[in-house]
Amino acid sequence: QDKPIPGGNTVLVEFEDGIAWVHLNRPDKRNAMSIELAREMNQVLDALELDDRCGVIVLTGSGEAFSAGMDLQGFFRASDAVSDVERHRAYRETRAWQWRTLMYYAKPTIAMVNGWCFGGAFTPLICCDLAITDQAATFGLSEINWGIIPGGVVSKAISTLMGDREALYYVMTGEKFDGARAKELGLVNEAVPAERLKDRTRELAKVLLEKNPTTLRQARMAYKYAREMNWELAAEYLTAKGDQTTFVDKEKGREKGMVQFLDEKTYKPGLGNYKR
Ligand code: ACO
């Protein structure tokens, strides 16, 4: 018996052959992110990490938007109206799913951007491993347009993918840009026509599903932590992480790959996966 997925009010999950399609699901509000949505997303991501129906997460939005950013009513006004401690908690719960949980998630993640993507939505977009957008989607760091800074961790997040000139240009002007420009800026892997968006995302998810999941997790973590380190630490860490991967990989991919290439001569690692 499959466990029910929590949420259901502001987040919708659909399973399809190893892919969990996670929809920010407030289409009437263009999937603006409220405190309630943060709580549900935290629960949903925790549940999916341990759910065998999920090998890859695709994060997207229901209806016309990926997300119109933080909810001015359901996040900002709502958290202004409560005690300091409750406000702190609302910010912590939001940062948790948008940044920490997604960035270091146990399973691979793809953001699939449809429609609008504003402000706070850049954080989960950037913290997913990979991203594909509709080339006609609309992006914007619109914070400046209503008198706030790109807070939460948006300014930090954009600095990891965008150059300073481009990042500051959009931070300071609030100018919107399309999916094709998002690709040029390095915010997404690909920008495709709307009618290809879901199929192309599914194709990419399937490629990931064919990999050894342990090695895939270790490789993602290794990259994300090593980029924060100097060369000496990174070299030591990556060597140790490689040894740890051999230790935790029950599938023994490294050994299988070597045998199939060197002894059995049944595959070429440069050209594809070993037989699992
Ligand atoms: N916060 C709260 N409510 C929102 C938000 C938001 N970020 N975005 C949209 N909504 C609500 C609207 O108030 C409206 O509600 P209503 O039907 O109860 O009046 C509903 O969603 C639909 O929005 P419209 O503006 O009518 O939709 P439209 O398709 O014309 O425009 C757009 C979409 C361009 C996304 C517009 O809603 C908008 O500019 N939203 C704000 C975008 C933004 O700047 N977000 C904040 C970024 S800053 C940050 O995240 C920290």
Tab-separated table of C-alpha atoms and ligand atoms in Angstrom:
chain	number	residue	atom	x	y	z
A	1	GLN	CA	0.000	0.000	0.000
A	2	ASP	CA	1.526	3.336	-1.113
A	3	LYS	CA	1.637	5.966	1.578
A	4	PRO	CA	-0.443	9.046	0.744
A	5	ILE	CA	1.626	12.107	-0.113
A	6	PRO	CA	1.065	15.025	2.274
A	7	GLY	CA	0.004	18.424	1.055
A	8	GLY	CA	-2.723	18.353	-1.534
A	9	ASN	CA	-3.891	21.866	-0.809
A	10	THR	CA	-1.184	24.049	-2.315
A	11	VAL	CA	1.033	21.318	-3.773
A	12	LEU	CA	0.020	18.562	-6.153
A	13	VAL	CA	2.118	15.451	-6.850
A	14	GLU	CA	1.640	13.071	-9.785
A	15	PHE	CA	3.727	9.941	-10.299
A	16	GLU	CA	4.712	8.632	-13.721
A	17	ASP	CA	7.238	5.813	-14.161
A	18	GLY	CA	9.718	7.000	-11.543
A	19	ILE	CA	9.104	10.705	-12.091
A	20	ALA	CA	7.338	12.714	-9.394
A	21	TRP	CA	5.808	15.784	-11.032
A	22	VAL	CA	5.521	18.257	-8.160
A	23	HIS	CA	3.223	21.153	-8.988
A	24	LEU	CA	3.104	24.381	-7.053
A	25	ASN	CA	-0.651	24.361	-7.094
A	26	ARG	CA	-2.242	27.744	-6.548
A	27	PRO	CA	-3.039	28.536	-10.176
A	28	ASP	CA	-5.557	31.271	-9.280
A	29	LYS	CA	-2.726	33.093	-7.507
A	30	ARG	CA	-0.163	32.244	-10.202
A	31	ASN	CA	1.414	29.842	-7.678
A	32	ALA	CA	2.570	32.663	-5.422
A	33	MET	CA	4.322	31.074	-2.480
A	34	SER	CA	2.536	31.434	0.872
A	35	ILE	CA	3.530	30.221	4.335
A	36	GLU	CA	1.099	27.324	3.929
A	37	LEU	CA	2.758	26.345	0.647
A	38	ALA	CA	6.179	26.310	2.341
A	39	ARG	CA	4.861	23.977	5.039
A	40	GLU	CA	3.362	21.637	2.481
A	41	MET	CA	6.452	21.676	0.285
A	42	ASN	CA	8.614	20.735	3.266
A	43	GLN	CA	6.336	17.785	3.996
A	44	VAL	CA	6.088	16.740	0.358
A	45	LEU	CA	9.850	16.813	-0.239
A	46	ASP	CA	10.490	14.873	2.970
A	47	ALA	CA	7.951	12.246	1.919
A	48	LEU	CA	9.197	11.918	-1.669
A	49	GLU	CA	12.769	11.378	-0.553
A	50	LEU	CA	11.660	8.053	0.973
A	51	ASP	CA	9.037	7.143	-1.621
A	52	ASP	CA	10.057	4.468	-4.134
A	53	ARG	CA	7.670	5.890	-6.740
A	54	CYS	CA	9.963	8.909	-6.963
A	55	GLY	CA	13.354	8.557	-8.643
A	56	VAL	CA	13.482	12.108	-10.000
A	57	ILE	CA	11.543	15.222	-9.033
A	58	VAL	CA	10.276	17.660	-11.609
A	59	LEU	CA	9.255	20.918	-9.950
A	60	THR	CA	6.749	22.931	-11.962
A	61	GLY	CA	3.635	25.047	-11.612
A	62	SER	CA	-0.051	24.450	-12.292
A	63	GLY	CA	-1.783	26.662	-14.816
A	64	GLU	CA	-0.187	29.779	-16.261
A	65	ALA	CA	2.849	30.112	-13.983
A	66	PHE	CA	5.877	28.391	-12.540
A	67	SER	CA	5.504	30.838	-9.675
A	68	ALA	CA	4.776	34.563	-9.342
A	69	GLY	CA	7.233	34.675	-6.427
A	70	MET	CA	6.539	35.162	-2.754
A	71	ASP	CA	2.896	35.784	-1.934
A	72	LEU	CA	2.573	39.452	-0.956
A	73	GLN	CA	-0.499	38.613	1.098
A	74	GLY	CA	0.058	35.043	2.249
A	75	PHE	CA	3.754	35.429	3.000
A	76	PHE	CA	4.756	39.094	3.507
A	77	ARG	CA	1.579	40.563	5.041
A	78	ALA	CA	0.862	37.359	6.887
A	79	SER	CA	4.333	37.197	8.434
A	80	ASP	CA	4.370	40.952	9.206
A	81	ALA	CA	1.202	40.453	11.233
A	82	VAL	CA	2.509	37.820	13.634
A	83	SER	CA	5.107	37.728	16.401
A	84	ASP	CA	8.801	37.963	15.691
A	85	VAL	CA	9.249	34.300	16.475
A	86	GLU	CA	6.459	33.219	14.103
A	87	ARG	CA	7.920	35.449	11.411
A	88	HIS	CA	11.314	33.860	11.929
A	89	ARG	CA	9.690	30.467	11.547
A	90	ALA	CA	7.905	31.440	8.305
A	91	TYR	CA	11.209	32.578	6.794
A	92	ARG	CA	13.006	29.473	8.026
A	93	GLU	CA	10.347	27.140	6.620
A	94	THR	CA	10.469	28.935	3.278
A	95	ARG	CA	14.250	28.863	3.048
A	96	ALA	CA	14.217	25.194	4.048
A	97	TRP	CA	12.419	23.845	0.998
A	98	GLN	CA	13.441	26.513	-1.523
A	99	TRP	CA	17.140	26.285	-0.757
A	100	ARG	CA	18.572	23.733	1.663
A	101	THR	CA	16.332	20.778	0.999
A	102	LEU	CA	16.346	21.147	-2.781
A	103	MET	CA	20.050	21.950	-2.994
A	104	TYR	CA	21.083	18.848	-1.049
A	105	TYR	CA	18.168	16.590	-1.920
A	106	ALA	CA	18.786	12.840	-2.020
A	107	LYS	CA	17.228	12.512	-5.469
A	108	PRO	CA	17.848	14.454	-8.665
A	109	THR	CA	15.679	17.484	-9.326
A	110	ILE	CA	14.660	19.310	-12.492
A	111	ALA	CA	12.841	22.646	-12.535
A	112	MET	CA	10.413	22.894	-15.455
A	113	VAL	CA	9.545	26.561	-15.927
A	114	ASN	CA	6.216	27.417	-17.479
A	115	GLY	CA	4.759	30.900	-17.714
A	116	TRP	CA	5.740	33.393	-14.996
A	117	CYS	CA	8.819	33.121	-12.797
A	118	PHE	CA	9.393	36.083	-10.484
A	119	GLY	CA	11.455	37.053	-7.468
A	120	GLY	CA	11.463	34.359	-4.801
A	121	ALA	CA	10.814	31.702	-7.472
A	122	PHE	CA	14.431	32.071	-8.568
A	123	THR	CA	15.588	30.289	-5.410
A	124	PRO	CA	13.931	26.900	-6.012
A	125	LEU	CA	14.669	27.276	-9.729
A	126	ILE	CA	18.387	27.658	-9.030
A	127	CYS	CA	18.514	25.080	-6.234
A	128	CYS	CA	17.150	22.348	-8.513
A	129	ASP	CA	20.012	20.465	-10.189
A	130	LEU	CA	18.823	21.123	-13.738
A	131	ALA	CA	16.252	23.376	-15.360
A	132	ILE	CA	14.306	23.500	-18.606
A	133	THR	CA	12.073	26.386	-19.581
A	134	ASP	CA	9.465	27.287	-22.117
A	135	GLN	CA	11.400	29.686	-24.343
A	136	ALA	CA	8.488	32.128	-24.069
A	137	ALA	CA	8.288	32.000	-20.252
A	138	THR	CA	8.685	35.334	-18.449
A	139	PHE	CA	11.318	35.799	-15.760
A	140	GLY	CA	11.939	38.825	-13.578
A	141	LEU	CA	13.705	39.985	-10.454
A	142	SER	CA	10.744	42.245	-9.809
A	143	GLU	CA	11.557	43.026	-6.163
A	144	ILE	CA	12.859	46.513	-6.995
A	145	ASN	CA	9.519	47.268	-8.668
A	146	TRP	CA	7.744	47.182	-5.354
A	147	GLY	CA	10.374	48.512	-3.015
A	148	ILE	CA	12.214	45.505	-1.650
A	149	ILE	CA	15.566	43.865	-2.271
A	150	PRO	CA	15.927	40.344	-3.714
A	151	GLY	CA	16.002	38.842	-0.237
A	152	GLY	CA	15.455	35.387	1.168
A	153	VAL	CA	18.436	33.899	-0.556
A	154	VAL	CA	17.641	35.173	-4.064
A	155	SER	CA	20.663	37.497	-4.326
A	156	LYS	CA	22.982	34.729	-3.214
A	157	ALA	CA	21.331	32.165	-5.493
A	158	ILE	CA	21.572	34.295	-8.648
A	159	SER	CA	25.239	35.029	-7.923
A	160	THR	CA	25.996	31.318	-8.283
A	161	LEU	CA	24.745	31.148	-11.880
A	162	MET	CA	24.743	34.677	-13.321
A	163	GLY	CA	27.668	36.990	-13.930
A	164	ASP	CA	27.778	40.125	-11.757
A	165	ARG	CA	26.988	42.520	-14.607
A	166	GLU	CA	23.886	40.605	-15.668
A	167	ALA	CA	22.725	39.887	-12.125
A	168	LEU	CA	23.036	43.524	-11.047
A	169	TYR	CA	21.378	44.699	-14.257
A	170	TYR	CA	18.250	42.690	-13.509
A	171	VAL	CA	18.385	43.351	-9.744
A	172	MET	CA	18.558	47.106	-10.397
A	173	THR	CA	16.136	47.428	-13.324
A	174	GLY	CA	13.568	44.746	-12.508
A	175	GLU	CA	13.330	44.274	-16.287
A	176	LYS	CA	11.643	41.067	-17.364
A	177	PHE	CA	13.239	38.594	-19.783
A	178	ASP	CA	12.166	35.477	-21.637
A	179	GLY	CA	13.192	31.837	-21.453
A	180	ALA	CA	15.613	32.136	-24.362
A	181	ARG	CA	17.436	34.901	-22.450
A	182	ALA	CA	17.347	32.764	-19.271
A	183	LYS	CA	19.284	30.145	-21.216
A	184	GLU	CA	21.861	32.752	-22.314
A	185	LEU	CA	22.217	33.864	-18.698
A	186	GLY	CA	22.914	30.294	-17.535
A	187	LEU	CA	19.782	30.067	-15.409
A	188	VAL	CA	18.495	27.013	-17.281
A	189	ASN	CA	19.970	24.169	-19.305
A	190	GLU	CA	17.577	24.503	-22.194
A	191	ALA	CA	14.827	26.740	-23.518
A	192	VAL	CA	12.333	24.888	-25.705
A	193	PRO	CA	9.013	25.694	-27.382
A	194	ALA	CA	6.031	25.339	-25.041
A	195	GLU	CA	4.721	22.255	-26.837
A	196	ARG	CA	8.078	20.453	-26.259
A	197	LEU	CA	8.476	21.435	-22.621
A	198	LYS	CA	6.955	18.410	-20.939
A	199	ASP	CA	8.309	15.831	-23.399
A	200	ARG	CA	11.835	17.202	-23.253
A	201	THR	CA	11.726	17.293	-19.453
A	202	ARG	CA	10.462	13.715	-19.362
A	203	GLU	CA	13.265	12.623	-21.720
A	204	LEU	CA	15.882	14.184	-19.458
A	205	ALA	CA	14.314	12.651	-16.349
A	206	LYS	CA	14.456	9.224	-18.002
A	207	VAL	CA	18.167	9.606	-18.714
A	208	LEU	CA	18.702	10.261	-15.008
A	209	LEU	CA	16.499	7.328	-14.002
A	210	GLU	CA	18.756	4.946	-15.936
A	211	LYS	CA	21.829	5.883	-13.867
A	212	ASN	CA	22.965	4.157	-10.702
A	213	PRO	CA	21.043	6.287	-8.144
A	214	THR	CA	23.732	6.054	-5.489
A	215	THR	CA	26.490	7.251	-7.787
A	216	LEU	CA	24.210	9.956	-9.132
A	217	ARG	CA	23.502	11.256	-5.622
A	218	GLN	CA	27.162	11.134	-4.648
A	219	ALA	CA	28.198	12.917	-7.866
A	220	ARG	CA	25.680	15.726	-7.328
A	221	MET	CA	26.707	16.215	-3.703
A	222	ALA	CA	30.403	16.051	-4.544
A	223	TYR	CA	30.016	18.836	-7.117
A	224	LYS	CA	27.912	21.057	-4.873
A	225	TYR	CA	30.238	20.831	-1.873
A	226	ALA	CA	33.510	20.875	-3.820
A	227	ARG	CA	32.649	24.146	-5.563
A	228	GLU	CA	32.665	25.869	-2.145
A	229	MET	CA	36.177	24.587	-1.301
A	230	ASN	CA	39.705	25.560	-2.227
A	231	TRP	CA	41.663	23.175	-4.480
A	232	GLU	CA	43.524	21.349	-1.702
A	233	LEU	CA	40.395	20.665	0.315
A	234	ALA	CA	38.431	19.756	-2.802
A	235	ALA	CA	41.063	17.229	-3.882
A	236	GLU	CA	41.065	15.565	-0.463
A	237	TYR	CA	37.284	15.694	-0.154
A	238	LEU	CA	36.651	14.302	-3.633
A	239	THR	CA	39.063	11.424	-3.122
A	240	ALA	CA	37.336	10.569	0.145
A	241	LYS	CA	33.895	11.024	-1.428
A	242	GLY	CA	34.918	8.624	-4.195
A	243	ASP	CA	35.943	6.018	-1.616
A	244	GLN	CA	32.693	6.598	0.253
A	245	THR	CA	30.765	6.072	-2.990
A	246	THR	CA	32.402	2.672	-3.497
A	247	PHE	CA	31.533	1.829	0.104
A	248	VAL	CA	27.869	2.845	0.005
A	249	ASP	CA	27.082	1.655	-3.532
A	250	LYS	CA	25.315	-1.666	-3.010
A	251	GLU	CA	25.124	-2.095	-6.784
A	252	LYS	CA	28.952	-2.047	-7.006
A	253	GLY	CA	28.858	0.059	-10.154
A	254	ARG	CA	32.581	0.817	-10.199
A	255	GLU	CA	33.471	-2.864	-10.143
A	256	LYS	CA	30.820	-3.811	-12.725
A	257	GLY	CA	31.909	-1.019	-15.045
A	258	MET	CA	35.550	-2.114	-14.896
A	259	VAL	CA	34.747	-5.779	-15.499
A	260	GLN	CA	32.410	-5.029	-18.417
A	261	PHE	CA	34.966	-2.729	-20.062
A	262	LEU	CA	38.300	-4.355	-19.268
A	263	ASP	CA	37.470	-8.080	-19.065
A	264	GLU	CA	34.229	-8.723	-20.920
A	265	LYS	CA	34.663	-5.872	-23.411
A	266	THR	CA	30.875	-5.486	-23.582
A	267	TYR	CA	30.624	-1.704	-23.360
A	268	LYS	CA	32.563	1.547	-23.657
A	269	PRO	CA	32.201	3.959	-20.723
A	270	GLY	CA	32.747	6.923	-23.016
A	271	LEU	CA	29.665	5.981	-24.984
A	272	GLY	CA	27.069	4.962	-22.423
A	273	ASN	CA	26.101	3.257	-19.151
A	274	TYR	CA	27.400	-0.084	-17.932
A	275	LYS	CA	24.759	-2.823	-17.842
A	276	ARG	CA	23.097	-2.583	-14.423
B	1	ACO	N1	1.499	37.583	-4.338
B	1	ACO	C1	0.201	37.572	-4.066
B	1	ACO	N2	-0.759	37.442	-4.996
B	1	ACO	C2	-0.368	37.299	-6.269
B	1	ACO	C3	0.977	37.294	-6.641
B	1	ACO	C4	1.941	37.438	-5.611
B	1	ACO	N3	3.263	37.401	-5.848
B	1	ACO	N4	1.053	37.147	-7.971
B	1	ACO	C5	-0.214	37.050	-8.418
B	1	ACO	N5	-1.077	37.137	-7.384
B	1	ACO	C6	-2.535	37.084	-7.416
B	1	ACO	C7	-3.157	38.381	-7.890
B	1	ACO	O1	-3.250	39.299	-6.822
B	1	ACO	C8	-4.487	37.891	-8.375
B	1	ACO	O2	-5.304	37.646	-7.267
B	1	ACO	P1	-6.896	37.971	-7.319
B	1	ACO	O3	-7.438	37.144	-8.450
B	1	ACO	O4	-7.394	37.543	-5.985
B	1	ACO	O5	-6.998	39.425	-7.594
B	1	ACO	C9	-4.157	36.539	-8.983
B	1	ACO	O6	-2.939	36.129	-8.370
B	1	ACO	C10	-3.938	36.571	-10.460
B	1	ACO	O7	-2.981	37.578	-10.728
B	1	ACO	P2	-3.136	38.640	-11.900
B	1	ACO	O8	-2.193	39.747	-11.588
B	1	ACO	O9	-4.573	39.008	-12.081
B	1	ACO	O10	-2.666	37.745	-13.131
B	1	ACO	P3	-1.974	38.182	-14.505
B	1	ACO	O11	-1.877	36.919	-15.286
B	1	ACO	O12	-2.654	39.363	-15.079
B	1	ACO	O13	-0.485	38.677	-14.093
B	1	ACO	C11	1.643	38.446	-12.976
B	1	ACO	C12	0.440	37.733	-13.628
B	1	ACO	C13	2.380	39.287	-14.028
B	1	ACO	C14	2.528	37.336	-12.433
B	1	ACO	C15	1.139	39.390	-11.868
B	1	ACO	O14	0.224	38.687	-11.033
B	1	ACO	C16	2.259	39.904	-10.975
B	1	ACO	O15	2.936	40.840	-11.335
B	1	ACO	N6	2.462	39.246	-9.814
B	1	ACO	C17	3.516	39.632	-8.896
B	1	ACO	C18	4.883	39.179	-9.399
B	1	ACO	C19	5.933	39.576	-8.424
B	1	ACO	O16	6.509	40.651	-8.555
B	1	ACO	N7	6.137	38.759	-7.416
B	1	ACO	C20	6.919	39.084	-6.272
B	1	ACO	C21	8.356	38.924	-6.552
B	1	ACO	S1	9.293	39.490	-5.185
B	1	ACO	C22	9.486	38.165	-4.213
B	1	ACO	O17	9.109	37.078	-4.546
B	1	ACO	C23	10.224	38.315	-2.905
